[in-house]
Coordinates of C-alpha atoms in Angstrom, one line a residue:
S1 CA 17.0 -0.4 -23.3
I2 CA 17.1 0.3 -19.3
M3 CA 17.1 3.2 -18.2
V4 CA 19.9 3.9 -15.6
D5 CA 18.3 5.7 -12.0
L6 CA 21.1 7.4 -10.7
T7 CA 19.9 9.3 -7.7
Y8 CA 19.7 6.6 -5.7
R9 CA 23.2 5.8 -6.4
I10 CA 24.2 9.6 -6.5
W11 CA 22.9 9.6 -3.0
L12 CA 24.0 6.3 -2.1
I13 CA 27.2 7.9 -2.1
K14 CA 26.7 11.7 -0.6
S15 CA 25.6 9.9 2.1
L16 CA 29.2 8.1 2.3
A17 CA 31.2 9.8 1.7
R18 CA 29.3 12.2 4.6
L19 CA 30.3 9.1 7.0
F20 CA 34.0 8.3 6.1
I21 CA 35.3 11.1 5.4
L22 CA 35.4 13.1 8.4
P23 CA 36.2 10.7 10.6
L24 CA 39.3 9.3 8.1
A25 CA 40.4 12.7 7.6
A26 CA 40.5 13.4 10.7
V27 CA 42.5 10.8 11.7
A28 CA 44.7 11.4 9.0
L29 CA 45.3 15.0 10.4
A30 CA 46.0 13.6 14.1
L31 CA 48.8 11.1 13.0
R32 CA 50.3 14.4 10.5
A33 CA 50.3 16.0 13.5
L34 CA 52.0 13.1 15.4
D35 CA 54.7 12.5 13.9
R36 CA 56.2 16.0 12.7
A37 CA 55.6 17.3 16.6
K38 CA 57.3 13.7 17.7
S39 CA 58.0 11.7 15.1
V40 CA 56.8 8.8 15.4
H41 CA 56.2 7.0 12.8
L42 CA 53.5 3.8 13.7
H43 CA 53.8 0.7 11.9
P44 CA 50.6 0.8 8.9
A45 CA 49.1 -2.6 11.2
Y46 CA 48.2 -0.1 14.0
Q47 CA 47.8 2.9 11.5
V48 CA 45.0 1.0 9.8
A49 CA 42.8 -0.1 13.3
I50 CA 43.4 3.5 14.1
Y51 CA 41.1 5.1 10.3
V52 CA 38.5 1.2 11.5
L53 CA 38.0 1.6 14.4
S54 CA 37.7 6.0 13.7
L55 CA 34.7 4.9 12.2
P56 CA 32.4 3.6 15.0
V57 CA 34.0 5.7 17.3
Y58 CA 32.6 9.0 15.0
W59 CA 30.1 7.2 14.2
T60 CA 28.1 6.9 18.1
S61 CA 30.0 9.9 19.2
W62 CA 27.5 12.0 16.7
I63 CA 24.5 9.4 17.4
K64 CA 24.9 10.6 20.7
F65 CA 25.3 14.0 20.4
T66 CA 23.5 14.1 18.2
R67 CA 20.6 12.2 20.9
W68 CA 20.8 14.3 23.2
D69 CA 20.6 17.4 21.5
E70 CA 17.1 16.7 20.4
D71 CA 16.2 15.8 23.7
R72 CA 16.9 19.4 25.3
R73 CA 15.6 20.9 22.0
A74 CA 12.1 18.8 22.9
K75 CA 12.1 19.9 25.9
K76 CA 12.8 23.1 24.8
R77 CA 9.4 23.0 23.2
G78 CA 7.0 21.3 25.1
A79 CA 7.9 18.4 24.2
K80 CA 8.7 15.2 24.1
L81 CA 10.5 12.1 22.0
P82 CA 8.8 8.4 21.5
P83 CA 10.2 5.6 24.1
I84 CA 14.1 4.3 22.2
S85 CA 13.6 0.3 21.2
E86 CA 17.4 0.3 21.2
G87 CA 19.9 -3.4 21.5
N88 CA 23.8 -3.6 23.9
K89 CA 25.0 -4.4 21.0
L90 CA 27.2 -1.8 18.0
G91 CA 24.7 -0.8 15.4
N92 CA 21.7 -2.1 17.9
I93 CA 22.5 -5.3 16.3
D94 CA 20.8 -7.4 19.0
V95 CA 17.8 -6.3 18.3
L96 CA 17.6 -7.4 14.6
K97 CA 17.9 -10.5 15.9
R98 CA 16.1 -10.6 18.2
R99 CA 12.9 -8.9 15.9
G100 CA 14.2 -12.2 14.4
R101 CA 13.6 -14.7 16.4
R102 CA 10.4 -13.3 17.8
S103 CA 8.9 -13.3 13.8
N104 CA 8.2 -16.3 14.0
M105 CA 8.1 -17.7 10.3
G106 CA 9.5 -20.8 9.7
Q107 CA 12.9 -19.6 10.0
K108 CA 15.6 -20.1 12.3
K109 CA 17.1 -16.1 11.6
C110 CA 15.8 -13.0 9.4
R111 CA 16.6 -9.1 9.9
F112 CA 13.9 -6.7 10.9
G113 CA 13.0 -5.9 6.7
R114 CA 12.3 -9.5 6.6
G115 CA 10.1 -9.3 9.2
V116 CA 8.2 -6.5 7.9
T117 CA 8.1 -8.3 4.1
E118 CA 7.9 -11.9 4.6
D119 CA 6.3 -12.3 8.6
Y120 CA 2.2 -11.4 9.0
V121 CA 1.3 -8.3 7.8
G122 CA 1.6 -5.6 11.0
S123 CA 3.0 -8.4 13.3
I124 CA 7.0 -7.0 13.7
V125 CA 5.2 -3.3 14.2
D126 CA 2.9 -5.4 17.1
E127 CA 5.8 -7.1 18.2
L128 CA 8.0 -3.9 19.0
L129 CA 5.5 -1.4 20.6
D130 CA 3.7 -4.1 23.0
E131 CA 7.7 -4.5 23.9
A132 CA 7.9 -1.2 24.9
G133 CA 4.6 -0.8 25.8
V134 CA 3.1 1.8 23.8
D135 CA 1.9 3.2 20.9
T136 CA 4.2 4.8 19.1
A137 CA 8.4 4.3 19.8
R138 CA 11.4 4.9 17.8
L139 CA 13.5 2.4 16.6
S140 CA 17.0 2.7 16.5
L141 CA 19.3 0.5 13.4
L142 CA 22.2 -0.2 11.9
W143 CA 22.8 4.3 13.1
T144 CA 19.6 4.5 11.5
D145 CA 16.9 5.9 13.6
Q146 CA 12.2 5.7 12.5
I147 CA 9.4 6.3 13.6
I148 CA 6.7 3.4 13.8
T149 CA 3.5 3.4 15.6
R150 CA -0.1 2.6 15.9
D151 CA -1.3 5.6 17.9
H152 CA -4.6 6.9 15.3
D153 CA -3.8 10.3 16.7
V154 CA -0.7 10.5 15.6
L155 CA -1.6 8.9 12.3
K156 CA -4.1 12.7 12.0
Y157 CA -1.4 14.5 12.5
I158 CA 0.5 13.2 10.2
L159 CA -2.4 12.2 7.5
S160 CA -4.7 15.6 7.8
T161 CA -4.1 18.2 10.6
G162 CA -0.7 18.5 10.1
F163 CA -0.6 17.1 6.4
N164 CA 2.4 21.3 5.0
D165 CA 4.8 18.8 7.7
F166 CA 5.0 15.5 6.6
E167 CA 5.3 14.6 2.9
K168 CA 6.2 10.9 1.3
G169 CA 9.9 12.3 0.9
P170 CA 13.0 11.6 -1.5
Q171 CA 13.8 8.2 0.6
A172 CA 10.1 6.8 -0.9
F173 CA 10.3 8.0 -3.8
M174 CA 14.2 6.3 -4.2
R175 CA 12.0 3.0 -3.5
F176 CA 10.1 3.7 -5.7
G177 CA 12.1 4.3 -8.2
S178 CA 11.3 4.3 -11.9
F179 CA 8.2 1.8 -10.8
L180 CA 5.5 4.6 -9.9
G181 CA 7.5 7.2 -11.6
T182 CA 5.8 10.5 -11.6
G183 CA 2.4 9.4 -10.9
I184 CA -0.1 10.4 -8.4
F185 CA 1.3 7.7 -5.6
G186 CA 5.4 8.7 -6.7
S187 CA 4.8 12.8 -6.4
D188 CA 5.1 15.6 -3.9
G189 CA 2.6 18.9 -2.8
E190 CA 2.8 20.7 -6.5
R191 CA 3.4 18.2 -8.8
A192 CA 1.2 15.5 -6.0
K193 CA -1.8 18.4 -6.0
Y194 CA -1.0 18.8 -10.5
V195 CA -1.5 15.0 -11.2
S196 CA -4.4 14.7 -8.1
H197 CA -6.8 17.2 -9.1
D198 CA -5.9 16.0 -12.7
S199 CA -7.4 12.6 -12.5
S200 CA -9.9 13.4 -9.5
L201 CA -11.9 14.9 -12.6
Y202 CA -11.9 13.0 -14.4
L203 CA -12.3 9.8 -12.4
T204 CA -15.8 12.1 -10.4
E205 CA -17.0 12.1 -13.7
K206 CA -17.0 8.2 -14.6
I207 CA -18.2 8.1 -11.0
L208 CA -20.8 10.2 -11.1
L209 CA -22.7 9.1 -14.0
L210 CA -26.6 9.0 -14.9
K211 CA -27.4 6.7 -16.5
R212 CA -31.3 6.7 -18.9
H213 CA -32.7 4.5 -17.4
R214 CA -31.2 5.3 -13.2
H215 CA -28.7 2.0 -12.8
F216 CA -25.9 3.9 -12.0
E217 CA -26.8 6.9 -9.2
I218 CA -24.4 7.4 -6.5
G219 CA -24.2 10.1 -3.7
M220 CA -23.2 12.7 -5.1
R221 CA -22.2 15.2 -2.4
S222 CA -20.3 12.5 0.0
T223 CA -18.3 11.7 -3.1
E224 CA -17.1 15.6 -3.6
Q225 CA -16.5 15.4 0.0
S226 CA -13.7 12.3 0.4
L227 CA -12.2 14.3 -2.8
G228 CA -11.4 17.4 -1.3
H229 CA -12.7 19.7 -4.8
T230 CA -15.2 21.6 -5.4
L231 CA -16.3 20.6 -8.4
N232 CA -18.5 21.8 -11.2
F233 CA -20.7 18.6 -12.3
D234 CA -23.7 19.1 -13.7
P235 CA -25.8 15.1 -13.1
S236 CA -28.3 15.8 -15.1
R237 CA -26.7 15.7 -18.4
E238 CA -27.4 11.9 -20.2
R239 CA -24.3 9.9 -20.7
I240 CA -23.3 6.5 -20.8
S241 CA -22.2 4.6 -17.6
D242 CA -19.7 1.5 -17.2
Y243 CA -22.4 -0.3 -15.7
E244 CA -22.2 -2.2 -18.5
C245 CA -18.6 -3.4 -18.3
F246 CA -19.1 -4.0 -15.0
S247 CA -21.7 -5.5 -15.5
R248 CA -20.2 -7.2 -18.7
H249 CA -16.4 -9.0 -16.3
T250 CA -18.4 -10.1 -14.2
E251 CA -20.9 -12.4 -15.6
K252 CA -17.4 -13.6 -17.4
L253 CA -16.2 -14.1 -13.6
L254 CA -19.4 -15.5 -12.6
A255 CA -19.7 -18.8 -15.6
I256 CA -15.4 -19.3 -14.5
I257 CA -16.3 -19.4 -11.2
Q258 CA -20.1 -21.8 -11.8
A259 CA -17.6 -23.8 -13.9
R260 CA -14.6 -25.1 -11.6
S261 CA -17.5 -25.4 -9.2
S262 CA -19.2 -27.5 -10.9
S263 CA -16.0 -29.8 -12.1
G264 CA -15.6 -29.7 -8.5
T265 CA -12.7 -28.1 -9.0
P266 CA -11.2 -25.1 -6.9
I267 CA -10.3 -21.5 -8.0
D268 CA -8.3 -18.8 -6.3
V269 CA -9.9 -16.3 -6.1
Q270 CA -7.3 -14.1 -5.9
D271 CA -5.7 -14.2 -9.2
A272 CA -9.8 -14.6 -10.0
F273 CA -10.5 -10.7 -8.8
G274 CA -6.6 -9.3 -9.8
R275 CA -8.7 -11.0 -13.4
F276 CA -11.7 -10.1 -12.9
T277 CA -10.5 -6.1 -11.9
M278 CA -7.6 -5.8 -14.3
D279 CA -9.5 -6.3 -17.0
A280 CA -12.5 -3.8 -16.0
A281 CA -9.5 -1.8 -15.4
G282 CA -8.5 -1.9 -18.1
E283 CA -11.7 -0.8 -20.4
F284 CA -11.7 1.9 -17.7
L285 CA -8.3 3.9 -18.5
F286 CA -7.7 2.2 -21.2
G287 CA -11.4 2.3 -23.7
N288 CA -11.7 0.1 -25.9
H289 CA -9.3 -1.9 -25.4
D290 CA -9.8 -4.8 -22.8
F291 CA -6.6 -7.3 -21.5
A292 CA -9.3 -10.6 -21.7
T293 CA -7.3 -11.7 -18.8
L294 CA -10.0 -14.2 -17.8
D295 CA -10.0 -15.5 -21.7
L296 CA -6.4 -17.5 -20.9
P297 CA -5.6 -20.2 -18.2
L298 CA -6.7 -20.5 -14.8
P299 CA -3.4 -22.1 -12.1
K300 CA -4.2 -25.1 -11.2
P301 CA -5.1 -26.2 -8.2
G302 CA -1.4 -28.0 -6.5
Q303 CA 0.7 -27.9 -8.8
T304 CA 0.8 -23.7 -9.3
E305 CA 4.2 -22.6 -8.4
E306 CA 3.7 -19.0 -5.9
G307 CA 4.9 -16.2 -7.8
A308 CA 5.9 -12.5 -6.3
K309 CA 2.4 -12.2 -4.8
G310 CA 0.1 -14.7 -6.5
S311 CA -0.4 -17.9 -8.9
V312 CA 2.4 -17.8 -11.5
L313 CA 0.9 -16.8 -13.9
E314 CA 2.4 -18.7 -17.9
G315 CA 2.5 -15.8 -21.5
G316 CA 2.5 -12.5 -22.6
F317 CA -0.2 -11.3 -19.8
G318 CA 1.5 -13.5 -16.7
R319 CA 5.3 -11.4 -17.2
F320 CA 2.9 -8.3 -17.5
V321 CA 1.3 -9.4 -13.7
Q322 CA 4.3 -10.8 -12.5
A323 CA 6.1 -7.1 -13.3
F324 CA 4.2 -5.6 -12.0
E325 CA 3.6 -7.6 -8.8
Q326 CA 7.5 -8.0 -8.5
G327 CA 7.6 -4.3 -8.7
Q328 CA 5.5 -3.8 -5.8
T329 CA 7.2 -6.1 -3.9
N330 CA 10.8 -5.1 -4.3
V331 CA 9.0 -1.7 -2.6
M332 CA 8.7 -3.6 0.6
K333 CA 12.1 -4.9 0.7
R334 CA 13.9 -2.4 -0.7
L335 CA 12.0 -0.7 3.3
G336 CA 12.7 -3.6 5.0
K337 CA 16.4 -2.9 4.3
G338 CA 16.9 0.5 5.3
K339 CA 18.3 3.1 3.4
Y340 CA 22.0 2.0 3.1
G341 CA 21.1 -1.5 2.8
W342 CA 19.5 -1.0 -0.5
T343 CA 20.9 1.5 -1.9
I344 CA 23.9 -0.6 -1.3
T345 CA 23.2 -4.1 -2.0
E346 CA 21.4 -2.5 -5.3
F347 CA 24.3 0.1 -6.6
F348 CA 24.8 -1.7 -9.4
N349 CA 21.9 -3.5 -9.6
D350 CA 18.4 -1.5 -10.3
K351 CA 15.8 -4.6 -10.0
Q352 CA 13.2 -1.9 -10.9
A353 CA 14.5 -1.2 -14.5
P354 CA 13.8 -5.1 -16.4
I355 CA 10.3 -4.3 -14.5
V356 CA 9.7 -1.2 -15.8
Q357 CA 11.2 -2.5 -19.3
V358 CA 8.8 -5.6 -18.8
M359 CA 6.2 -3.1 -18.5
E360 CA 5.9 -0.6 -21.3
E361 CA 5.9 -3.6 -23.4
Y362 CA 2.0 -3.8 -22.5
L363 CA 1.9 0.4 -21.7
G364 CA 3.9 1.7 -23.8
P365 CA 1.6 1.1 -27.7
L366 CA -0.9 1.3 -25.1
A367 CA -0.4 5.2 -25.4
T368 CA 1.8 6.5 -28.7
A369 CA -1.6 4.6 -30.0
A370 CA -4.3 7.7 -28.3
I371 CA -1.6 10.1 -29.1
K372 CA -1.6 9.1 -32.9
R373 CA -6.1 9.2 -32.1
K374 CA -5.5 12.4 -30.6
K375 CA -3.9 13.7 -33.4
E376 CA -5.8 12.1 -36.7
R377 CA -8.9 14.3 -34.4
E378 CA -6.9 17.0 -34.6
A379 CA -6.1 17.1 -38.0
R380 CA -9.9 15.8 -38.2
G381 CA -11.3 19.1 -36.7
E382 CA -12.9 17.0 -33.4
E383 CA -12.6 17.9 -29.5
T384 CA -12.1 15.0 -27.6
K385 CA -16.2 12.9 -26.4
E386 CA -16.3 13.1 -22.3
H387 CA -16.8 10.1 -22.2
E388 CA -13.2 8.4 -23.5
S389 CA -11.2 6.4 -22.1
F390 CA -8.9 7.8 -18.7
L391 CA -6.2 7.1 -21.6
D392 CA -7.8 9.9 -23.7
H393 CA -8.5 12.5 -20.8
L394 CA -4.4 12.3 -20.1
V395 CA -3.8 12.4 -23.7
A396 CA -5.2 16.0 -23.9
S397 CA -2.9 17.1 -21.0
T398 CA 0.4 15.5 -21.9
E399 CA 1.8 14.0 -25.2
N400 CA 4.9 13.7 -22.6
V401 CA 5.0 9.2 -23.0
I402 CA 7.3 9.5 -20.0
L403 CA 4.5 10.3 -17.8
I404 CA 1.8 9.0 -19.7
K405 CA 2.9 5.8 -18.9
D406 CA 4.1 6.4 -15.1
Q407 CA -0.3 7.9 -14.7
L408 CA -1.2 4.6 -16.0
R409 CA 0.6 2.7 -13.7
N410 CA -0.2 4.6 -10.4
I411 CA -3.5 4.4 -11.3
L412 CA -3.3 0.6 -12.3
L413 CA -1.7 0.0 -9.7
A414 CA -5.1 1.7 -8.0
A415 CA -7.7 0.4 -9.9
R416 CA -6.7 -3.4 -9.9
D417 CA -5.4 -4.4 -6.6
T418 CA -7.6 -2.7 -3.6
T419 CA -10.8 -3.8 -5.3
A420 CA -9.5 -7.3 -5.5
Q421 CA -8.2 -7.3 -2.9
L422 CA -11.1 -6.5 -1.1
L423 CA -13.2 -8.7 -2.9
S424 CA -10.3 -12.0 -2.2
F425 CA -10.6 -11.5 1.7
T426 CA -14.6 -11.0 1.7
C427 CA -14.9 -15.2 -0.2
Y428 CA -11.8 -15.6 3.0
F429 CA -14.4 -14.7 6.1
L430 CA -17.9 -15.7 3.9
A431 CA -15.8 -19.3 3.8
T432 CA -14.6 -19.5 7.3
K433 CA -17.9 -17.7 9.0
P434 CA -20.8 -19.8 7.1
E435 CA -23.6 -18.3 9.8
I436 CA -22.1 -14.3 7.5
M437 CA -22.2 -15.5 4.3
D438 CA -25.9 -17.2 5.2
R439 CA -27.4 -13.6 6.8
L440 CA -25.7 -11.9 4.0
R441 CA -27.1 -14.4 0.8
Q442 CA -30.4 -13.9 2.7
E443 CA -30.8 -10.7 2.7
I444 CA -29.7 -10.5 -1.2
L445 CA -31.6 -13.0 -2.4
S446 CA -35.0 -11.2 0.0
A447 CA -33.7 -8.3 -1.9
Y448 CA -33.6 -8.8 -5.5
G449 CA -34.0 -13.2 -5.5
D450 CA -31.4 -14.8 -7.8
S451 CA -31.0 -12.3 -10.8
T452 CA -31.8 -10.2 -11.0
I453 CA -29.0 -7.3 -11.8
P454 CA -29.1 -4.9 -9.0
T455 CA -28.5 -0.8 -9.3
Y456 CA -26.8 1.0 -7.7
N457 CA -28.8 2.8 -5.6
D458 CA -30.4 0.1 -5.1
L459 CA -26.6 -1.2 -3.3
K460 CA -26.1 1.1 -1.4
K461 CA -29.6 0.9 1.3
Q462 CA -27.9 -3.2 2.0
K463 CA -26.5 -1.9 5.2
Y464 CA -25.3 -6.1 5.8
L465 CA -24.0 -5.9 3.2
R466 CA -21.7 -2.8 3.3
G467 CA -21.1 -3.8 7.0
V468 CA -19.5 -6.5 5.5
L469 CA -17.0 -5.1 3.8
D470 CA -16.2 -2.7 6.3
E471 CA -15.5 -5.3 8.5
T472 CA -13.2 -6.6 5.6
L473 CA -11.3 -3.2 5.4
R474 CA -10.8 -2.9 8.4
L475 CA -9.8 -6.4 9.7
F476 CA -7.6 -5.8 6.1
P477 CA -7.2 -2.7 4.9
P478 CA -5.9 -2.2 0.9
V479 CA -2.4 -0.2 2.7
P480 CA -1.9 -1.9 5.8
V481 CA 1.8 -0.3 6.7
N482 CA 2.7 3.7 4.7
V483 CA 5.7 5.7 5.8
R484 CA 6.2 9.4 5.6
H485 CA 8.4 11.8 6.4
S486 CA 8.9 14.4 8.7
K487 CA 10.4 18.1 6.1
H488 CA 11.2 19.4 9.7
D489 CA 10.6 19.8 13.1
V490 CA 7.2 19.0 14.7
V491 CA 5.8 18.3 17.7
I492 CA 2.7 16.1 17.0
P493 CA -0.7 16.4 19.7
T494 CA -1.0 13.7 20.9
R495 CA -3.2 12.6 24.4
E496 CA -0.6 11.9 27.0
G497 CA 1.3 15.1 25.3
G498 CA 3.1 16.5 23.1
L499 CA 6.0 14.0 20.7
Y500 CA 8.3 15.2 19.1
I501 CA 9.9 15.2 15.9
P502 CA 13.2 15.6 15.7
R503 CA 14.1 16.9 12.1
G504 CA 13.2 17.0 8.6
D505 CA 14.0 13.4 6.2
F506 CA 12.9 11.7 9.9
P507 CA 10.7 8.8 8.3
C508 CA 7.4 8.1 10.8
L509 CA 6.1 4.1 9.7
F510 CA 2.4 3.6 10.5
S511 CA 0.1 0.5 10.6
T512 CA -3.2 1.1 9.8
I513 CA -4.4 -2.6 9.9
S514 CA -3.3 -2.2 13.7
I515 CA -4.4 0.9 15.0
Q516 CA -7.2 -1.0 13.5
R517 CA -7.4 -4.2 15.5
R518 CA -6.7 -2.1 18.4
K519 CA -8.5 -3.1 21.7
D520 CA -9.2 -0.5 23.7
L521 CA -10.6 1.6 20.4
W522 CA -12.4 -1.5 19.1
G523 CA -13.0 -3.4 21.8
D524 CA -12.0 -7.4 22.7
D525 CA -13.0 -8.7 19.7
A526 CA -11.0 -6.7 17.4
D527 CA -9.4 -9.4 16.2
E528 CA -12.6 -11.2 15.1
F529 CA -14.9 -11.1 11.7
N530 CA -17.9 -9.3 13.0
P531 CA -19.8 -7.0 10.6
E532 CA -22.8 -6.8 13.8
R533 CA -19.8 -4.4 15.1
W534 CA -21.3 -1.4 12.4
M535 CA -25.1 -2.4 12.9
D536 CA -24.2 -1.6 16.7
P537 CA -25.5 2.4 17.0
E538 CA -23.0 3.3 19.7
R539 CA -19.5 2.5 17.7
A540 CA -20.7 3.8 15.0
R541 CA -21.1 7.6 17.3
R542 CA -17.6 6.4 18.0
I543 CA -16.7 6.1 14.8
T544 CA -17.9 9.0 13.0
S545 CA -16.1 11.3 16.1
D546 CA -13.2 9.2 16.1
P547 CA -12.5 9.0 12.2
F548 CA -8.9 8.1 12.0
M549 CA -9.3 4.9 13.6
F550 CA -10.8 3.6 10.2
L551 CA -8.9 5.0 7.1
P552 CA -8.9 2.2 4.1
F553 CA -8.8 4.7 2.4
N554 CA -5.8 7.0 3.8
G555 CA -7.2 9.7 5.2
G556 CA -7.0 14.1 4.5
P557 CA -6.0 15.7 1.7
R558 CA -4.4 12.5 0.1
I559 CA -7.4 10.5 0.1
C560 CA -8.2 7.5 -2.5
L561 CA -9.8 8.9 -4.3
G562 CA -11.5 5.7 -5.6
Q563 CA -12.6 4.4 -2.6
Q564 CA -17.1 5.3 -3.6
F565 CA -15.9 3.8 -6.6
A566 CA -13.7 -0.1 -4.7
Y567 CA -17.1 0.2 -2.6
N568 CA -20.1 0.0 -5.7
E569 CA -17.3 -2.8 -7.3
A570 CA -17.8 -5.1 -4.8
S571 CA -20.5 -4.8 -3.7
F572 CA -22.2 -5.4 -7.0
V573 CA -19.5 -8.6 -7.4
L574 CA -20.8 -10.2 -3.6
V575 CA -24.3 -9.4 -4.9
R576 CA -23.7 -11.4 -7.8
L577 CA -21.6 -13.7 -6.6
L578 CA -23.2 -14.9 -4.2
Q579 CA -27.0 -14.8 -5.5
K580 CA -25.9 -18.0 -7.5
F581 CA -23.8 -19.5 -4.6
S582 CA -25.0 -20.7 -1.5
R583 CA -21.5 -22.0 0.0
I584 CA -18.4 -20.5 0.0
T585 CA -15.3 -23.7 0.5
L586 CA -11.9 -23.1 2.1
A587 CA -8.8 -25.4 -0.4
Q588 CA -6.1 -23.7 0.7
D589 CA -4.1 -26.7 2.6
E590 CA -5.2 -29.0 -0.8
A591 CA -4.8 -26.3 -4.0
A592 CA -2.7 -23.2 -3.3
P593 CA 1.6 -23.9 -3.1
A594 CA 3.0 -25.7 0.0
S595 CA 4.9 -22.1 0.7
A596 CA 2.3 -20.3 0.4
L597 CA 0.7 -22.1 4.0
P598 CA 0.6 -20.3 7.1
P599 CA 3.8 -21.8 9.7
A600 CA 2.7 -24.6 12.6
I601 CA 4.5 -22.2 14.5
W602 CA 1.9 -19.1 14.8
K603 CA -0.6 -21.3 16.6
E604 CA 1.8 -20.3 19.1
A605 CA 0.8 -16.6 18.1
K606 CA -1.4 -14.0 19.6
G607 CA -4.4 -12.2 17.6
R608 CA -5.3 -13.6 14.0
K609 CA -2.4 -14.1 13.2
R610 CA -3.1 -17.6 15.8
V611 CA -5.4 -18.8 14.3
E612 CA -5.2 -17.3 10.6
K613 CA -6.0 -20.0 7.9
V614 CA -4.0 -17.4 5.1
W615 CA -0.9 -16.0 4.8
P616 CA -1.7 -12.1 4.8
K617 CA 1.2 -10.3 3.8
T618 CA 2.1 -6.8 2.4
A619 CA 4.3 -5.0 -1.0
L620 CA 2.8 -1.7 -1.1
T621 CA -0.6 -3.4 -1.3
L622 CA -2.2 -6.6 0.9
Y623 CA -2.2 -9.7 -0.7
S624 CA -2.5 -13.0 0.9
K625 CA 1.0 -15.4 -0.7
G626 CA 0.8 -17.6 -2.9
G627 CA -3.5 -16.8 -3.2

């Protein structure tokens, strides 16, 4: 059966009641009073017209009063409101249409929401802010306001110094719906602390492993600092690492790429890396379970249809991945439509419900089997072993199947998508920048030759490799656009003075990808892929002194728990890949679905959008449209 999500439906009913009942009731009382006092009987048609006109009059009056009151309160606190991007028509409909024409997606018209979900990732935010001449503005559409920003000082306050003033909020959880449920991405407050702490303890132990022969060794101090926890972990204990897991799946991946290369057949690396991280994450999360997605048929170049994010895949795994990716896409579409738009269009048809049902066909049996294993161990008087999977770790603390499946979907999202997209876009840059590919390969061959398997301790010494990864993360962060909601009215300190956020549950959309491409922060070559910038001591000092200008893994208390894990996994795969191959060629024009190619009109745009050879988009996490 499909679970019915009543949360957003109840919210919509209450919201519409507040928007409609008061003005309509006021008109009804006025007409009745007029009738009683002066015996004036209006024609029903006039009465209907008055009722209809009362709504926009009430809404507009309320908005103007609210704006006046917010401005008054901002001045009282010695701050100012962000400038408003407004149009000239009712509800700023002309702003929606104007943004649509300027989004350059190839369609004649589109709404702002389609600019968020369909256009070049982050470009609609840059358009709005460039037009206003600021880095933070207030966007008003259909009587609903939100902050949009690319100011790293604002982001520093939201994510770090003012962390307790902001939250993901009820609106975000309604957008996530049952897709993410009560997992780490769908939690706030004490629940988020519990889920984060529970996950971090396991992830830290898995990351900070010392293999008997020192094959897996990572700096413990940096990881502890990134997690923000005080951990009682003894690295001297001998424990078996996940090194063999990554090595085994990497060799299978390389064999597949080699076979395609030998036959002269292009390969969709976004799909291949997604399978690799899926299989590795499956073993990491579920223990001995192997999805074995690398053994399944690959997309056929030039013949594959475009799916929710990448290529359409066949079979049971294809259904699972399609549901997993469509769930992410639905979240972004809901964000683009606004809180009233998506709740109205999905009032009778929750688009996340059937997606969760498909995913449960995979995750449900795994959770049930883990609970069964736990009970069998308890019956034998055994304890859960420390090296058991993340699933066994979860089951040790709860037998609530719903909570377990929610957490698995959340962790799977982080474990699969982050590293897969880092690898995909790194290969994209290496294909378009052969001179960088040559230098990186030379560094790798000088250190390991063409066959030596590197240790993780050695990978830390590869400075240029780290520069290549950081530069990829700068231009294409895993989560390019995100949202937080204020808990109450707050003043954010900026270099231009206090910025006033007027009330609670006020959405603040921040564009990390825009921050990481600002020329005033990164120089005139901010749009260029240049790993050398990470070798420059002066630039390195600037990033160290102003860390919120580079936030590929978020920041503050909710920094990504698996960032070091992603760096290590991506570094290992790239070293093994470049040991085997001397050149990567982009075959987007002949192999990708036609609908995934960048529109010709992009060549008239600014920045990287003008020269991009793929179509970068976001659906919670970054991806390349069509593969």
